[in-house]
mmCIF file of C-alpha atoms in Angstrom:
data_model
loop_
_atom_site.group_PDB
_atom_site.id
_atom_site.type_symbol
_atom_site.label_atom_id
_atom_site.label_comp_id
_atom_site.label_asym_id
_atom_site.label_seq_id
_atom_site.Cartn_x
_atom_site.Cartn_y
_atom_site.Cartn_z
ATOM 1 C CA UNK A 1 66.818 115.821 89.774
ATOM 2 C CA UNK A 2 68.773 112.867 87.811
ATOM 3 C CA UNK A 3 70.493 112.199 91.020
ATOM 4 C CA UNK A 4 66.705 112.415 92.452
ATOM 5 C CA UNK A 5 65.326 110.047 90.074
ATOM 6 C CA UNK A 6 68.233 107.543 90.723
ATOM 7 C CA UNK A 7 67.800 107.794 94.305
ATOM 8 C CA UNK A 8 63.664 107.146 93.686
ATOM 9 C CA UNK A 9 64.410 104.042 91.471
ATOM 10 C CA UNK A 10 67.126 102.294 94.398
ATOM 11 C CA UNK A 11 64.635 103.043 96.843
ATOM 12 C CA UNK A 12 61.440 101.249 95.381
ATOM 13 C CA UNK A 13 63.441 98.424 93.936
ATOM 14 C CA UNK A 14 65.218 97.761 97.528
ATOM 15 C CA UNK A 15 61.781 97.818 98.676
ATOM 16 C CA UNK A 16 60.166 96.050 96.730
ATOM 17 C CA UNK A 17 58.618 92.029 96.312
ATOM 18 C CA UNK A 18 61.447 90.990 94.326
ATOM 19 C CA UNK A 19 63.834 91.217 97.536
ATOM 20 C CA UNK A 20 61.397 90.917 100.337
ATOM 21 C CA UNK A 21 60.821 87.354 98.189
ATOM 22 C CA UNK A 22 64.915 86.285 97.705
ATOM 23 C CA UNK A 23 64.589 83.948 100.730
ATOM 24 C CA UNK A 24 61.154 82.250 99.969
ATOM 25 C CA UNK A 25 62.378 81.851 96.356
ATOM 26 C CA UNK A 26 65.864 80.424 98.067
ATOM 27 C CA UNK A 27 63.360 77.947 99.052
ATOM 28 C CA UNK A 28 61.202 76.954 96.872
ATOM 29 C CA UNK A 29 63.785 76.119 94.796
ATOM 30 C CA UNK A 30 65.895 74.211 97.323
ATOM 31 C CA UNK A 31 62.127 72.449 97.210
ATOM 32 C CA UNK A 32 61.855 72.431 93.378
ATOM 33 C CA UNK A 33 65.751 70.777 92.862
ATOM 34 C CA UNK A 34 64.913 68.029 95.497
ATOM 35 C CA UNK A 35 62.062 67.229 94.050
ATOM 36 C CA UNK A 36 62.889 66.834 90.611
ATOM 37 C CA UNK A 37 66.027 64.539 92.445
ATOM 38 C CA UNK A 38 63.344 62.549 94.110
ATOM 39 C CA UNK A 39 61.383 61.555 91.545
ATOM 40 C CA UNK A 40 64.371 61.065 89.269
ATOM 41 C CA UNK A 41 65.043 58.168 91.555
ATOM 42 C CA UNK A 42 61.960 57.026 91.241
ATOM 43 C CA UNK A 43 61.794 57.051 87.911
ATOM 44 C CA UNK A 44 65.068 54.458 88.077
ATOM 45 C CA UNK A 45 63.048 52.729 90.101
ATOM 46 C CA UNK A 46 59.974 51.845 88.443
ATOM 47 C CA UNK A 47 62.409 51.098 85.490
ATOM 48 C CA UNK A 48 64.210 48.364 87.298
ATOM 49 C CA UNK A 49 61.248 47.189 90.430
ATOM 50 C CA UNK A 50 64.163 44.139 91.173
ATOM 51 C CA UNK A 51 65.624 45.207 94.165
ATOM 52 C CA UNK A 52 62.098 47.089 95.067
ATOM 53 C CA UNK A 53 60.083 43.690 94.909
ATOM 54 C CA UNK A 54 62.902 41.579 96.512
ATOM 55 C CA UNK A 55 63.157 43.992 99.257
ATOM 56 C CA UNK A 56 59.688 42.681 99.867
ATOM 57 C CA UNK A 57 59.410 39.728 99.280
ATOM 58 C CA UNK A 58 62.722 38.901 101.316
ATOM 59 C CA UNK A 59 60.880 38.883 104.504
ATOM 60 C CA UNK A 60 57.767 37.546 103.463
ATOM 61 C CA UNK A 61 59.974 34.600 103.069
ATOM 62 C CA UNK A 62 61.132 35.114 106.586
ATOM 63 C CA UNK A 63 57.307 35.317 108.018
ATOM 64 C CA UNK A 64 56.616 32.262 106.340
ATOM 65 C CA UNK A 65 59.441 29.869 106.474
ATOM 66 C CA UNK A 66 60.809 31.114 110.759
ATOM 67 C CA UNK A 67 56.593 31.143 112.177
ATOM 68 C CA UNK A 68 56.404 27.571 110.024
ATOM 69 C CA UNK A 69 59.628 26.200 111.392
ATOM 70 C CA UNK A 70 58.819 27.302 114.824
ATOM 71 C CA UNK A 71 54.963 26.635 114.634
ATOM 72 C CA UNK A 72 55.474 24.103 117.013
ATOM 73 C CA UNK A 73 57.009 25.150 119.322
ATOM 74 C CA UNK A 74 56.112 25.404 123.520
ATOM 75 C CA UNK A 75 53.471 28.898 124.174
ATOM 76 C CA UNK A 76 55.190 30.371 126.622
ATOM 77 C CA UNK A 77 58.521 29.766 125.145
ATOM 78 C CA UNK A 78 58.719 33.008 123.298
ATOM 79 C CA UNK A 79 57.054 34.672 125.765
ATOM 80 C CA UNK A 80 53.318 35.780 126.042
ATOM 81 C CA UNK A 81 52.691 35.572 121.621
ATOM 82 C CA UNK A 82 49.775 33.004 121.146
ATOM 83 C CA UNK A 83 53.008 31.883 118.191
ATOM 84 C CA UNK A 84 56.231 32.996 116.750
ATOM 85 C CA UNK A 85 55.167 34.199 113.998
ATOM 86 C CA UNK A 86 53.135 37.358 115.804
ATOM 87 C CA UNK A 87 56.900 37.829 118.156
ATOM 88 C CA UNK A 88 59.132 37.554 114.692
ATOM 89 C CA UNK A 89 56.451 40.410 113.237
ATOM 90 C CA UNK A 90 58.242 43.649 115.221
ATOM 91 C CA UNK A 91 61.899 41.918 113.644
ATOM 92 C CA UNK A 92 61.005 41.704 110.198
ATOM 93 C CA UNK A 93 59.418 45.219 109.994
ATOM 94 C CA UNK A 94 62.193 46.094 111.718
ATOM 95 C CA UNK A 95 65.387 44.824 109.317
ATOM 96 C CA UNK A 96 63.322 45.271 106.263
ATOM 97 C CA UNK A 97 63.890 48.675 107.041
ATOM 98 C CA UNK A 98 67.526 48.785 108.519
ATOM 99 C CA UNK A 99 68.658 46.715 104.816
ATOM 100 C CA UNK A 100 66.566 49.222 102.993
ATOM 101 C CA UNK A 101 68.608 52.355 104.634
ATOM 102 C CA UNK A 102 71.672 50.284 104.836
ATOM 103 C CA UNK A 103 71.444 50.656 100.892
ATOM 104 C CA UNK A 104 71.070 54.394 100.566
ATOM 105 C CA UNK A 105 74.417 55.330 100.296
ATOM 106 C CA UNK A 106 74.606 52.838 97.238
ATOM 107 C CA UNK A 107 72.438 55.432 94.193
ATOM 108 C CA UNK A 108 75.078 58.144 95.684
ATOM 109 C CA UNK A 109 78.229 56.283 94.920
ATOM 110 C CA UNK A 110 77.127 55.005 91.247
ATOM 111 C CA UNK A 111 76.620 58.289 90.520
ATOM 112 C CA UNK A 112 79.960 59.019 92.173
ATOM 113 C CA UNK A 113 81.499 56.817 90.015
ATOM 114 C CA UNK A 114 79.458 57.440 86.201
ATOM 115 C CA UNK A 115 80.198 60.946 87.240
ATOM 116 C CA UNK A 116 76.287 62.511 87.261
ATOM 117 C CA UNK A 117 77.366 63.197 91.252
ATOM 118 C CA UNK A 118 80.209 65.595 89.556
ATOM 119 C CA UNK A 119 77.715 67.461 87.233
ATOM 120 C CA UNK A 120 75.076 67.826 89.903
ATOM 121 C CA UNK A 121 77.691 69.510 91.413
ATOM 122 C CA UNK A 122 79.027 72.054 89.001
ATOM 123 C CA UNK A 123 74.812 72.372 88.148
ATOM 124 C CA UNK A 124 73.798 76.073 89.586
ATOM 125 C CA UNK A 125 71.899 74.497 92.515
ATOM 126 C CA UNK A 126 70.556 77.077 95.124
ATOM 127 C CA UNK A 127 71.605 73.710 97.451
ATOM 128 C CA UNK A 128 73.689 70.873 97.232
ATOM 129 C CA UNK A 129 71.765 69.480 100.021
ATOM 130 C CA UNK A 130 69.360 69.204 97.832
ATOM 131 C CA UNK A 131 71.212 65.752 96.374
ATOM 132 C CA UNK A 132 71.369 64.713 100.114
ATOM 133 C CA UNK A 133 67.613 65.438 101.164
ATOM 134 C CA UNK A 134 66.052 63.593 97.443
ATOM 135 C CA UNK A 135 68.514 60.133 98.943
ATOM 136 C CA UNK A 136 67.194 60.311 102.654
ATOM 137 C CA UNK A 137 63.087 61.056 101.440
ATOM 138 C CA UNK A 138 63.452 58.051 98.473
ATOM 139 C CA UNK A 139 64.426 55.536 100.597
ATOM 140 C CA UNK A 140 63.095 56.529 103.742
ATOM 141 C CA UNK A 141 59.821 56.653 101.369
ATOM 142 C CA UNK A 142 60.349 53.234 100.503
ATOM 143 C CA UNK A 143 60.924 51.853 104.124
ATOM 144 C CA UNK A 144 57.772 53.408 104.936
ATOM 145 C CA UNK A 145 55.780 51.381 101.616
ATOM 146 C CA UNK A 146 58.092 48.284 102.815
ATOM 147 C CA UNK A 147 56.874 48.039 105.548
ATOM 148 C CA UNK A 148 53.172 49.054 105.553
ATOM 149 C CA UNK A 149 53.319 45.772 102.902
ATOM 150 C CA UNK A 150 55.378 43.786 105.521
ATOM 151 C CA UNK A 151 52.451 44.689 108.196
ATOM 152 C CA UNK A 152 49.376 43.622 106.587
ATOM 153 C CA UNK A 153 51.354 40.518 105.588
ATOM 154 C CA UNK A 154 51.792 39.744 109.506
ATOM 155 C CA UNK A 155 48.415 40.253 109.555
ATOM 156 C CA UNK A 156 47.215 37.366 106.869
ATOM 157 C CA UNK A 157 49.840 35.361 108.292
ATOM 158 C CA UNK A 158 47.707 36.049 111.798
ATOM 159 C CA UNK A 159 50.297 37.757 113.702
ATOM 160 C CA UNK A 160 47.301 40.374 114.165
ATOM 161 C CA UNK A 161 46.954 44.260 113.729
ATOM 162 C CA UNK A 162 47.552 47.006 115.993
ATOM 163 C CA UNK A 163 45.143 50.340 115.516
ATOM 164 C CA UNK A 164 46.015 53.181 114.380
ATOM 165 C CA UNK A 165 47.019 54.640 117.055
ATOM 166 C CA UNK A 166 49.810 51.984 117.211
ATOM 167 C CA UNK A 167 50.099 51.856 113.397
ATOM 168 C CA UNK A 168 51.006 55.765 113.186
ATOM 169 C CA UNK A 169 53.517 55.053 116.309
ATOM 170 C CA UNK A 170 55.075 51.615 114.123
ATOM 171 C CA UNK A 171 55.896 53.988 111.509
ATOM 172 C CA UNK A 172 57.240 56.443 113.591
ATOM 173 C CA UNK A 173 59.496 53.810 115.044
ATOM 174 C CA UNK A 174 60.076 53.255 111.399
ATOM 175 C CA UNK A 175 61.015 56.580 110.118
ATOM 176 C CA UNK A 176 63.274 57.849 113.111
ATOM 177 C CA UNK A 177 65.497 53.965 112.663
ATOM 178 C CA UNK A 178 65.140 54.797 108.456
ATOM 179 C CA UNK A 179 66.463 58.229 108.803
ATOM 180 C CA UNK A 180 69.461 57.514 111.682
ATOM 181 C CA UNK A 181 70.695 54.691 109.101
ATOM 182 C CA UNK A 182 70.159 56.349 106.105
ATOM 183 C CA UNK A 183 72.259 59.022 107.194
ATOM 184 C CA UNK A 184 75.067 56.954 108.229
ATOM 185 C CA UNK A 185 74.881 54.891 104.619
ATOM 186 C CA UNK A 186 74.547 58.910 102.778
ATOM 187 C CA UNK A 187 77.877 59.515 104.744
ATOM 188 C CA UNK A 188 79.705 56.574 103.427
ATOM 189 C CA UNK A 189 78.810 56.566 100.215
ATOM 190 C CA UNK A 190 80.765 60.054 100.061
ATOM 191 C CA UNK A 191 83.777 58.841 102.348
ATOM 192 C CA UNK A 192 84.202 54.928 100.179
ATOM 193 C CA UNK A 193 86.784 55.057 97.360
ATOM 194 C CA UNK A 194 84.077 53.322 95.725
ATOM 195 C CA UNK A 195 81.187 51.010 95.743
ATOM 196 C CA UNK A 196 82.824 47.455 96.248
ATOM 197 C CA UNK A 197 83.757 48.727 99.722
ATOM 198 C CA UNK A 198 79.796 50.186 101.382
ATOM 199 C CA UNK A 199 78.784 46.755 99.922
ATOM 200 C CA UNK A 200 81.644 45.390 102.055
ATOM 201 C CA UNK A 201 80.472 46.856 105.271
ATOM 202 C CA UNK A 202 76.726 46.373 104.204
ATOM 203 C CA UNK A 203 77.448 42.645 104.387
ATOM 204 C CA UNK A 204 79.681 43.071 107.517
ATOM 205 C CA UNK A 205 77.376 44.825 108.944
ATOM 206 C CA UNK A 206 73.769 43.640 108.016
ATOM 207 C CA UNK A 207 73.375 40.263 109.821
ATOM 208 C CA UNK A 208 75.792 40.829 112.904
ATOM 209 C CA UNK A 209 73.243 43.666 113.580
ATOM 210 C CA UNK A 210 70.059 41.141 112.424
ATOM 211 C CA UNK A 211 71.014 38.246 114.969
ATOM 212 C CA UNK A 212 72.795 40.591 117.247
ATOM 213 C CA UNK A 213 68.708 41.868 118.374
ATOM 214 C CA UNK A 214 65.980 40.747 119.639
ATOM 215 C CA UNK A 215 64.424 40.102 116.412
ATOM 216 C CA UNK A 216 64.768 36.283 116.560
ATOM 217 C CA UNK A 217 64.585 35.965 120.003
ATOM 218 C CA UNK A 218 63.998 37.591 123.672
ATOM 219 C CA UNK A 219 67.099 38.552 125.415
ATOM 220 C CA UNK A 220 66.581 36.031 128.012
ATOM 221 C CA UNK A 221 67.389 33.100 125.514
ATOM 222 C CA UNK A 222 70.769 35.213 124.786
ATOM 223 C CA UNK A 223 73.809 34.207 127.164
ATOM 224 C CA UNK A 224 75.132 37.242 128.797
ATOM 225 C CA UNK A 225 77.750 39.038 126.386
ATOM 226 C CA UNK A 226 74.916 39.172 123.617
ATOM 227 C CA UNK A 227 72.352 40.372 125.833
ATOM 228 C CA UNK A 228 74.661 43.268 126.614
ATOM 229 C CA UNK A 229 75.453 43.776 123.256
ATOM 230 C CA UNK A 230 71.537 43.268 121.582
ATOM 231 C CA UNK A 231 70.986 46.581 124.449
ATOM 232 C CA UNK A 232 72.601 48.341 122.664
ATOM 233 C CA UNK A 233 71.929 48.410 119.434
ATOM 234 C CA UNK A 234 69.903 50.196 118.093
ATOM 235 C CA UNK A 235 67.548 47.862 116.504
ATOM 236 C CA UNK A 236 66.653 46.346 119.554
ATOM 237 C CA UNK A 237 65.348 49.902 120.528
ATOM 238 C CA UNK A 238 62.850 49.646 117.467
ATOM 239 C CA UNK A 239 62.044 46.311 117.794
ATOM 240 C CA UNK A 240 60.561 46.152 121.484
ATOM 241 C CA UNK A 241 57.398 49.435 120.968
ATOM 242 C CA UNK A 242 56.785 47.212 117.960
ATOM 243 C CA UNK A 243 57.087 44.257 119.571
ATOM 244 C CA UNK A 244 54.929 45.570 122.958
ATOM 245 C CA UNK A 245 52.305 47.509 120.056
ATOM 246 C CA UNK A 246 51.689 43.513 118.451
ATOM 247 C CA UNK A 247 50.892 41.859 121.991
ATOM 248 C CA UNK A 248 49.006 45.040 123.698
ATOM 249 C CA UNK A 249 46.434 46.047 122.791
ATOM 250 C CA UNK A 250 46.443 49.309 125.075
ATOM 251 C CA UNK A 251 49.971 50.903 125.576
ATOM 252 C CA UNK A 252 51.424 54.149 127.035
ATOM 253 C CA UNK A 253 54.987 55.890 127.031
ATOM 254 C CA UNK A 254 55.191 54.476 129.882
ATOM 255 C CA UNK A 255 54.995 50.788 129.701
ATOM 256 C CA UNK A 256 58.134 48.476 129.753
ATOM 257 C CA UNK A 257 58.853 46.817 127.055
ATOM 258 C CA UNK A 258 62.602 45.801 127.557
ATOM 259 C CA UNK A 259 64.465 44.853 130.228
ATOM 260 C CA UNK A 260 68.182 45.635 129.914
ATOM 261 C CA UNK A 261 71.077 44.831 131.913
ATOM 262 C CA UNK A 262 71.250 48.508 133.143
ATOM 263 C CA UNK A 263 67.380 48.403 134.051
ATOM 264 C CA UNK A 264 64.053 48.927 132.382
ATOM 265 C CA UNK A 265 63.423 50.497 129.159
ATOM 266 C CA UNK A 266 59.907 51.866 128.538
ATOM 267 C CA UNK A 267 58.281 52.782 124.841
ATOM 268 C CA UNK A 268 58.783 56.508 125.631
ATOM 269 C CA UNK A 269 62.760 56.209 126.661
ATOM 270 C CA UNK A 270 63.591 53.300 123.161
ATOM 271 C CA UNK A 271 61.729 56.508 121.252
ATOM 272 C CA UNK A 272 64.224 59.069 122.850
ATOM 273 C CA UNK A 273 66.697 56.417 121.591
ATOM 274 C CA UNK A 274 65.925 56.050 118.758
ATOM 275 C CA UNK A 275 65.624 59.761 118.309
ATOM 276 C CA UNK A 276 69.097 60.118 119.828
ATOM 277 C CA UNK A 277 70.830 57.503 117.572
ATOM 278 C CA UNK A 278 68.860 59.644 114.398
ATOM 279 C CA UNK A 279 70.751 62.597 115.393
ATOM 280 C CA UNK A 280 74.018 61.984 116.445
ATOM 281 C CA UNK A 281 74.275 60.059 112.951
ATOM 282 C CA UNK A 282 72.653 63.093 111.180
ATOM 283 C CA UNK A 283 75.368 65.019 113.096
ATOM 284 C CA UNK A 284 78.007 62.889 112.405
ATOM 285 C CA UNK A 285 77.668 62.909 108.879
ATOM 286 C CA UNK A 286 77.954 67.274 108.998
ATOM 287 C CA UNK A 287 81.969 67.330 108.259
ATOM 288 C CA UNK A 288 82.039 65.215 105.317
ATOM 289 C CA UNK A 289 78.792 66.160 103.689
ATOM 290 C CA UNK A 290 80.091 70.258 104.315
ATOM 291 C CA UNK A 291 84.034 68.554 102.147
ATOM 292 C CA UNK A 292 82.420 67.453 99.267
ATOM 293 C CA UNK A 293 79.677 69.430 99.158
ATOM 294 C CA UNK A 294 80.803 73.063 99.643
#
């Protein structure tokens, strides 16, 4: 009789909603952990907003100063834009998102050096990858917000404003670029020995990728060797579709946005390149994250 009761109790336990909901509770805990860690990063930003404000002021200054520098340039010098500010807007939007995402690893690196990351690694987290998820969400949200401010500033300075569909396309482009660059930066944060090395990588990478893209000048202005580099630069595949949105009221995925040395690049092709870049970046950091967070 007692054995029958034990069997019945076991059957009731294994068929109870508690066991059935184990997987949903697991994902719920990951979401809760990610939300808490993301909130911590936003609280830090609220207490020290200088980096975020500087990340907005600097590109706005670029729009104002570079736009004024080339405002008397002959019409048609930079293609079909009516003014250089309209040409420059796309480059500033993309470079702002790129620079912000490239700094994504710094908060993680400082957490490593101050010992907070070790506390998280020994804490009973449902998944340690919530640390990475929180950093990615924080940086991508910040990049999208900065991009929105730059779009508004560019419109105020006379660059115009794409329609609602175009704005959604800009958000998608910024999202894919920021996701790939954030993944690389987080991977470096776990691989490099300290923040000095990470800052050195950021400084060495930042401006060369800007000048080796179509952010400041069209491909036709560049020597042949630099054109090759620019057409291999992921930034160009984010800049040219956004620039096309600024210059054309109607657009489609089959519209040509860039003439690369191997052939024409369509709007949809540029999106696929950015998607591939993000996927490759995410896959490339998986071994490092597993060694560190496993």
